[in-house]
mmCIF file of C-alpha atoms in Angstrom:
data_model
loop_
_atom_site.group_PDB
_atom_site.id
_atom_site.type_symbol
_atom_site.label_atom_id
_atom_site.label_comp_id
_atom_site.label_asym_id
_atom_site.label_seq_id
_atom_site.Cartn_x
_atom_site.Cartn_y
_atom_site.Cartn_z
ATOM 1 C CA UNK T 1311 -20.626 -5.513 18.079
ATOM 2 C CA UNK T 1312 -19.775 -3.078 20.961
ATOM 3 C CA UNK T 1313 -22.051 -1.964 23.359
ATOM 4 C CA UNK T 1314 -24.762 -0.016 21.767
ATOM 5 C CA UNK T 1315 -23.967 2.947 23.683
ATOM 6 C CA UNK T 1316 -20.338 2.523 22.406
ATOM 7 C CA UNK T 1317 -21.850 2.719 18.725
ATOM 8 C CA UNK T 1318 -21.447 5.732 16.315
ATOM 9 C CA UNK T 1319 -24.239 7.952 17.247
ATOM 10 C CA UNK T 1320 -25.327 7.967 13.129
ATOM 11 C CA UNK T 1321 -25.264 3.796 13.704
ATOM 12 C CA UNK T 1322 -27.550 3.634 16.665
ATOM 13 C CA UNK T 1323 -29.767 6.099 14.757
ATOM 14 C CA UNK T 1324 -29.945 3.843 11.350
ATOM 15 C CA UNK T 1325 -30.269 0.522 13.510
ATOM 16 C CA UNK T 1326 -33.096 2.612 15.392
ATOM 17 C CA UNK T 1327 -34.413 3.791 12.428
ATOM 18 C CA UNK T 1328 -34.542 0.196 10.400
ATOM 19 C CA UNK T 1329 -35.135 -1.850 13.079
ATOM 20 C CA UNK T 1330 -31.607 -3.726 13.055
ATOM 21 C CA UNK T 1331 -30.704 -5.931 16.249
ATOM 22 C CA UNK T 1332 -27.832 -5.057 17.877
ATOM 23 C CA UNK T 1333 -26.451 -8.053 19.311
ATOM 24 C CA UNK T 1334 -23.034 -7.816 21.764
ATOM 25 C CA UNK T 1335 -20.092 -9.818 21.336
ATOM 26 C CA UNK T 1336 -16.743 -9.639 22.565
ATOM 27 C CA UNK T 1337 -15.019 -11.237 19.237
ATOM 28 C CA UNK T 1338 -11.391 -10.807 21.005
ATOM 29 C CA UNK T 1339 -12.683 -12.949 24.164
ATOM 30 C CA UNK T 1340 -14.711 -15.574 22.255
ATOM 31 C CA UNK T 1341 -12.656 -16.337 19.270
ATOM 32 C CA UNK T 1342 -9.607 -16.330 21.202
ATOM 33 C CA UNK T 1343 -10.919 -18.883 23.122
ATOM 34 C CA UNK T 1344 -10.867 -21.205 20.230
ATOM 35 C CA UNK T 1345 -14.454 -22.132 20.928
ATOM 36 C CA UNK T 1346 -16.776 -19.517 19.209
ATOM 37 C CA UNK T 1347 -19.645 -20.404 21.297
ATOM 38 C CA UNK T 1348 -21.042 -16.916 21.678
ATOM 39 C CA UNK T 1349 -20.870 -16.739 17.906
ATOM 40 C CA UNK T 1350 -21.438 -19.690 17.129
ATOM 41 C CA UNK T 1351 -24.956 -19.231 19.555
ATOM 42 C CA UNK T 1352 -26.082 -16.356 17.666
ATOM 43 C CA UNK T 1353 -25.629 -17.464 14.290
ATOM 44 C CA UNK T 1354 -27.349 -20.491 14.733
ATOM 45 C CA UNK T 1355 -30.349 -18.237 15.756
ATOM 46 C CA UNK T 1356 -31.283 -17.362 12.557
ATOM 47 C CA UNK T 1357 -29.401 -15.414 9.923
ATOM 48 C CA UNK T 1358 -29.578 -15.564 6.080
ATOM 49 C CA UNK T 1359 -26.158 -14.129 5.588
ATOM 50 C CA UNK T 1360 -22.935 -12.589 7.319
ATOM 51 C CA UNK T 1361 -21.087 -9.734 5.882
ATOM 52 C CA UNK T 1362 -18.011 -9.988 8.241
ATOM 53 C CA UNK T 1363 -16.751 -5.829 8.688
ATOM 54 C CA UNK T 1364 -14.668 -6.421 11.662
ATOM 55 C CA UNK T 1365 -11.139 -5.623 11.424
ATOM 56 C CA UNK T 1366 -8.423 -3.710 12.856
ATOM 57 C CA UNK T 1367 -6.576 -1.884 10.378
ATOM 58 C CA UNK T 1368 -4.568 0.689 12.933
ATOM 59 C CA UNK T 1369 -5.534 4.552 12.532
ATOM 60 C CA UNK T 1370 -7.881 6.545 14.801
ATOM 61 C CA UNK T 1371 -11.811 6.099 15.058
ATOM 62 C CA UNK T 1372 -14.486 8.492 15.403
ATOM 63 C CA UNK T 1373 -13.812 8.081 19.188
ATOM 64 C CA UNK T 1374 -10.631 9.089 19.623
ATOM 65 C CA UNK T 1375 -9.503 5.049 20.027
ATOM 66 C CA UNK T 1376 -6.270 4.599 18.493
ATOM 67 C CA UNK T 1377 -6.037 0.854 16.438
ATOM 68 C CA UNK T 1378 -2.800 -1.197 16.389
ATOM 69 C CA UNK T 1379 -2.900 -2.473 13.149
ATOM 70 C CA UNK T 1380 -2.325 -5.817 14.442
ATOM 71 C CA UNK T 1381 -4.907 -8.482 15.736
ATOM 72 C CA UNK T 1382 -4.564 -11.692 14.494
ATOM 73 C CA UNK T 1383 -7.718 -12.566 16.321
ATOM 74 C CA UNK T 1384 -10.120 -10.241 14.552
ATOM 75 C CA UNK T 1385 -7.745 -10.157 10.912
ATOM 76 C CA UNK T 1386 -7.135 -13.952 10.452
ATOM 77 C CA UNK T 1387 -8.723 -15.972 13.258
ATOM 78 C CA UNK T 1388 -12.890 -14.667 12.987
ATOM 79 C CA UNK T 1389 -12.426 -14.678 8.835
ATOM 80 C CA UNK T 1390 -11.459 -19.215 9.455
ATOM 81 C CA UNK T 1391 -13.877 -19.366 12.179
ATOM 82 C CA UNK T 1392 -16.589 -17.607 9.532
ATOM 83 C CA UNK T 1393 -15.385 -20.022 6.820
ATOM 84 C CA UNK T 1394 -16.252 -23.092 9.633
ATOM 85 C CA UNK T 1395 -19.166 -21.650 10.697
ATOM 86 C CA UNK T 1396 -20.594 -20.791 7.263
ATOM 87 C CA UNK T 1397 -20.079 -24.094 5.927
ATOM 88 C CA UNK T 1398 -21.440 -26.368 8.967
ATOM 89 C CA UNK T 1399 -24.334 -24.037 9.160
ATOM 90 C CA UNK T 1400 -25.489 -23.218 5.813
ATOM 91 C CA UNK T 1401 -24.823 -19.313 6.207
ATOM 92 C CA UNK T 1402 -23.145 -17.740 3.669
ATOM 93 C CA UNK T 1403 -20.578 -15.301 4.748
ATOM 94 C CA UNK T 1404 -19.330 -12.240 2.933
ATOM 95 C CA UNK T 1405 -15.512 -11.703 4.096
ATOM 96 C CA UNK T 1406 -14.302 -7.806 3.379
ATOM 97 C CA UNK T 1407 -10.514 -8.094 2.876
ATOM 98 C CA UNK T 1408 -8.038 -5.674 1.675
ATOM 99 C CA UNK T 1409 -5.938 -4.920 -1.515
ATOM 100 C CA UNK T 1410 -3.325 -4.887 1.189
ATOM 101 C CA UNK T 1411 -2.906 -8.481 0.241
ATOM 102 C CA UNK T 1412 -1.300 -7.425 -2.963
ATOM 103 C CA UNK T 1413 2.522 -6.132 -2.992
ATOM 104 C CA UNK T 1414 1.967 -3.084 -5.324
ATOM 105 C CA UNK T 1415 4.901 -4.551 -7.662
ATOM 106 C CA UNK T 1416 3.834 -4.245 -11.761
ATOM 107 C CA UNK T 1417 0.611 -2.882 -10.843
ATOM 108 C CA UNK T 1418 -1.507 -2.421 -13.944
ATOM 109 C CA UNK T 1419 -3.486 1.104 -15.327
ATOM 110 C CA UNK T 1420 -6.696 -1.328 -14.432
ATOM 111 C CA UNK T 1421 -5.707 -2.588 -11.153
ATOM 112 C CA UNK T 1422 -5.111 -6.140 -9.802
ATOM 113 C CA UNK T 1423 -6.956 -8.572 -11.618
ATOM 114 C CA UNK T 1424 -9.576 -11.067 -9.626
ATOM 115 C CA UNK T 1425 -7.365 -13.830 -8.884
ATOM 116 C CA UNK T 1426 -7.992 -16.343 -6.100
ATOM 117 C CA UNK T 1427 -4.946 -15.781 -3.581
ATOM 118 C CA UNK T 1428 -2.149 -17.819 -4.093
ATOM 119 C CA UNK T 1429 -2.697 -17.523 -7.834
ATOM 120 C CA UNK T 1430 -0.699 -14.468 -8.910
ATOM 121 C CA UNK T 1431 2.636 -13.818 -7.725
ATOM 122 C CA UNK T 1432 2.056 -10.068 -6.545
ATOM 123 C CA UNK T 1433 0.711 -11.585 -3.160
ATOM 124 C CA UNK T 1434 1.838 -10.672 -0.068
ATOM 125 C CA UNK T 1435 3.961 -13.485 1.092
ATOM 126 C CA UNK T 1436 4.866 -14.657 5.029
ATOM 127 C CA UNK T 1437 6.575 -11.466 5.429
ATOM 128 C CA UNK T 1438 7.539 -8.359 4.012
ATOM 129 C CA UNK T 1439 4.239 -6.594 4.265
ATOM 130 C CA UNK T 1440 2.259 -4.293 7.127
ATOM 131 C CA UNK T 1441 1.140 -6.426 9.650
ATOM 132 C CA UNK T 1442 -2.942 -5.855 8.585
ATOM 133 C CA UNK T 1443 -2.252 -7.195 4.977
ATOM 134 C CA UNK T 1444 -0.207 -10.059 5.795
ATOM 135 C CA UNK T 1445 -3.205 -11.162 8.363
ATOM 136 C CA UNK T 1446 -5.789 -10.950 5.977
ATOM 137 C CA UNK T 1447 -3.916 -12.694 2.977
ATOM 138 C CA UNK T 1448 -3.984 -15.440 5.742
ATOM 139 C CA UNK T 1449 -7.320 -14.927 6.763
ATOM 140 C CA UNK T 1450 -8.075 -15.542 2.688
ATOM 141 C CA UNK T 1451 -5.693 -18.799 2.246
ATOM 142 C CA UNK T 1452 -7.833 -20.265 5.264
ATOM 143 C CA UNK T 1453 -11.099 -19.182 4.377
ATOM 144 C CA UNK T 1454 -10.506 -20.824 0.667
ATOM 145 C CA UNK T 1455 -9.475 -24.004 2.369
ATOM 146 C CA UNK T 1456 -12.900 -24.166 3.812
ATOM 147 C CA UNK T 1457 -15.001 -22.606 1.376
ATOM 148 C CA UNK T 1458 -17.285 -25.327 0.426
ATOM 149 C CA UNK T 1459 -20.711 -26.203 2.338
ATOM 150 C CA UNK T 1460 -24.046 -24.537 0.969
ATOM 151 C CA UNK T 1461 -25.576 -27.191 -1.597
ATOM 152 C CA UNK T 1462 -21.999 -28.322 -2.205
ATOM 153 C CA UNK T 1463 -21.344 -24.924 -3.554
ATOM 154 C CA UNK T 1464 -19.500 -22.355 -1.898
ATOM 155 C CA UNK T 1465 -19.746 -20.781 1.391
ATOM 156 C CA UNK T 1466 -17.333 -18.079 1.445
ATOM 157 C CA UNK T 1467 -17.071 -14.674 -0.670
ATOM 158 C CA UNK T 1468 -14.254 -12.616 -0.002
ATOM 159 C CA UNK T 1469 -14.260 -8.866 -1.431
ATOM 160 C CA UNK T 1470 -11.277 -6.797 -1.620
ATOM 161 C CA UNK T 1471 -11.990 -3.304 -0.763
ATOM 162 C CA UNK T 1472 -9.492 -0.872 -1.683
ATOM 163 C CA UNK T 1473 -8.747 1.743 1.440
ATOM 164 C CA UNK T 1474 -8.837 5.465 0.135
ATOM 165 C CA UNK T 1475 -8.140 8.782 1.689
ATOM 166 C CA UNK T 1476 -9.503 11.937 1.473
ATOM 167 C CA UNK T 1477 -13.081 13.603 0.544
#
């Protein structure tokens, strides 16, 4: 996470109020350094389960800090280093992806069905797509090449959220 006094003010007060850790990690500085240690270090520390919900999806936050909408390092390279981590450690990780891994072609009344990626032709492909969707279809292909580990079962669940606007 960020520094805690770099935290949403309604965060800090819900961590505060639940007694949640906050625990600081540059994810930029130690993934990209193709070593995880810092990561690595904490996890082995003692957790029961990670819900990965970092991301850069571009847009504006609460701070006035204006995203890209492209980090390969927090979209595609923390999701594989999860799906390692998971399944050498025994933690089972919760990976939020994105219906931006879907091309919107012959969408159905019901929506896309739950399909492994890879499986249905309406996937994003190598290119063609917004930068943040074609990073976390490939954060998905790699994460399902890894997802095996706890009790020979599997270590990995990804969850497609859908992104909505307005109230």
């Amino acid at each position: 996470s960020r520094p805690w006094s770099q935290l949403h003010p309604k965060l800090q007060h819900l961590f505060t109020k639940l007694s949640v850790p906050s625990h600081e990690l540059d994810l930029n500085e130690d993934i990209g350094s193709n070593k995880a240690c810092k990561l690595r270090s904490l996890l082995e520390s003692g957790f029961d389960l990670v819900v990965n919900l970092a991301a850069d999806r571009g847009g504006v936050k609460y701070d006035g800090a204006v995203m890209k909408m492209n980090s390969p390092i927090l979209n595609t390279q923390l999701p594989a280093c999860l799906a390692d981590l998971a399944a050498e450690l025994g933690v089972p990780v919760f990976l939020l992806s994105t219906e931006y891994v879907w091309t919107g072609e012959n969408n159905e009344p019901q929506g896309y069905p739950p399909v492994e990626i890879g499986k249905d032709s309406r996937f994003v492909g190598e290119s063609g797509a917004a930068p943040y969707g074609l990073e976390k279809a490939a954060a998905e292909r790699l994460a399902l090449q890894k997802n095996v580990g706890i009790a020979g079962g599997h270590s990995v669940t990804i969850i497609r959220m859908p992104v909505l606007y307005g109230p």
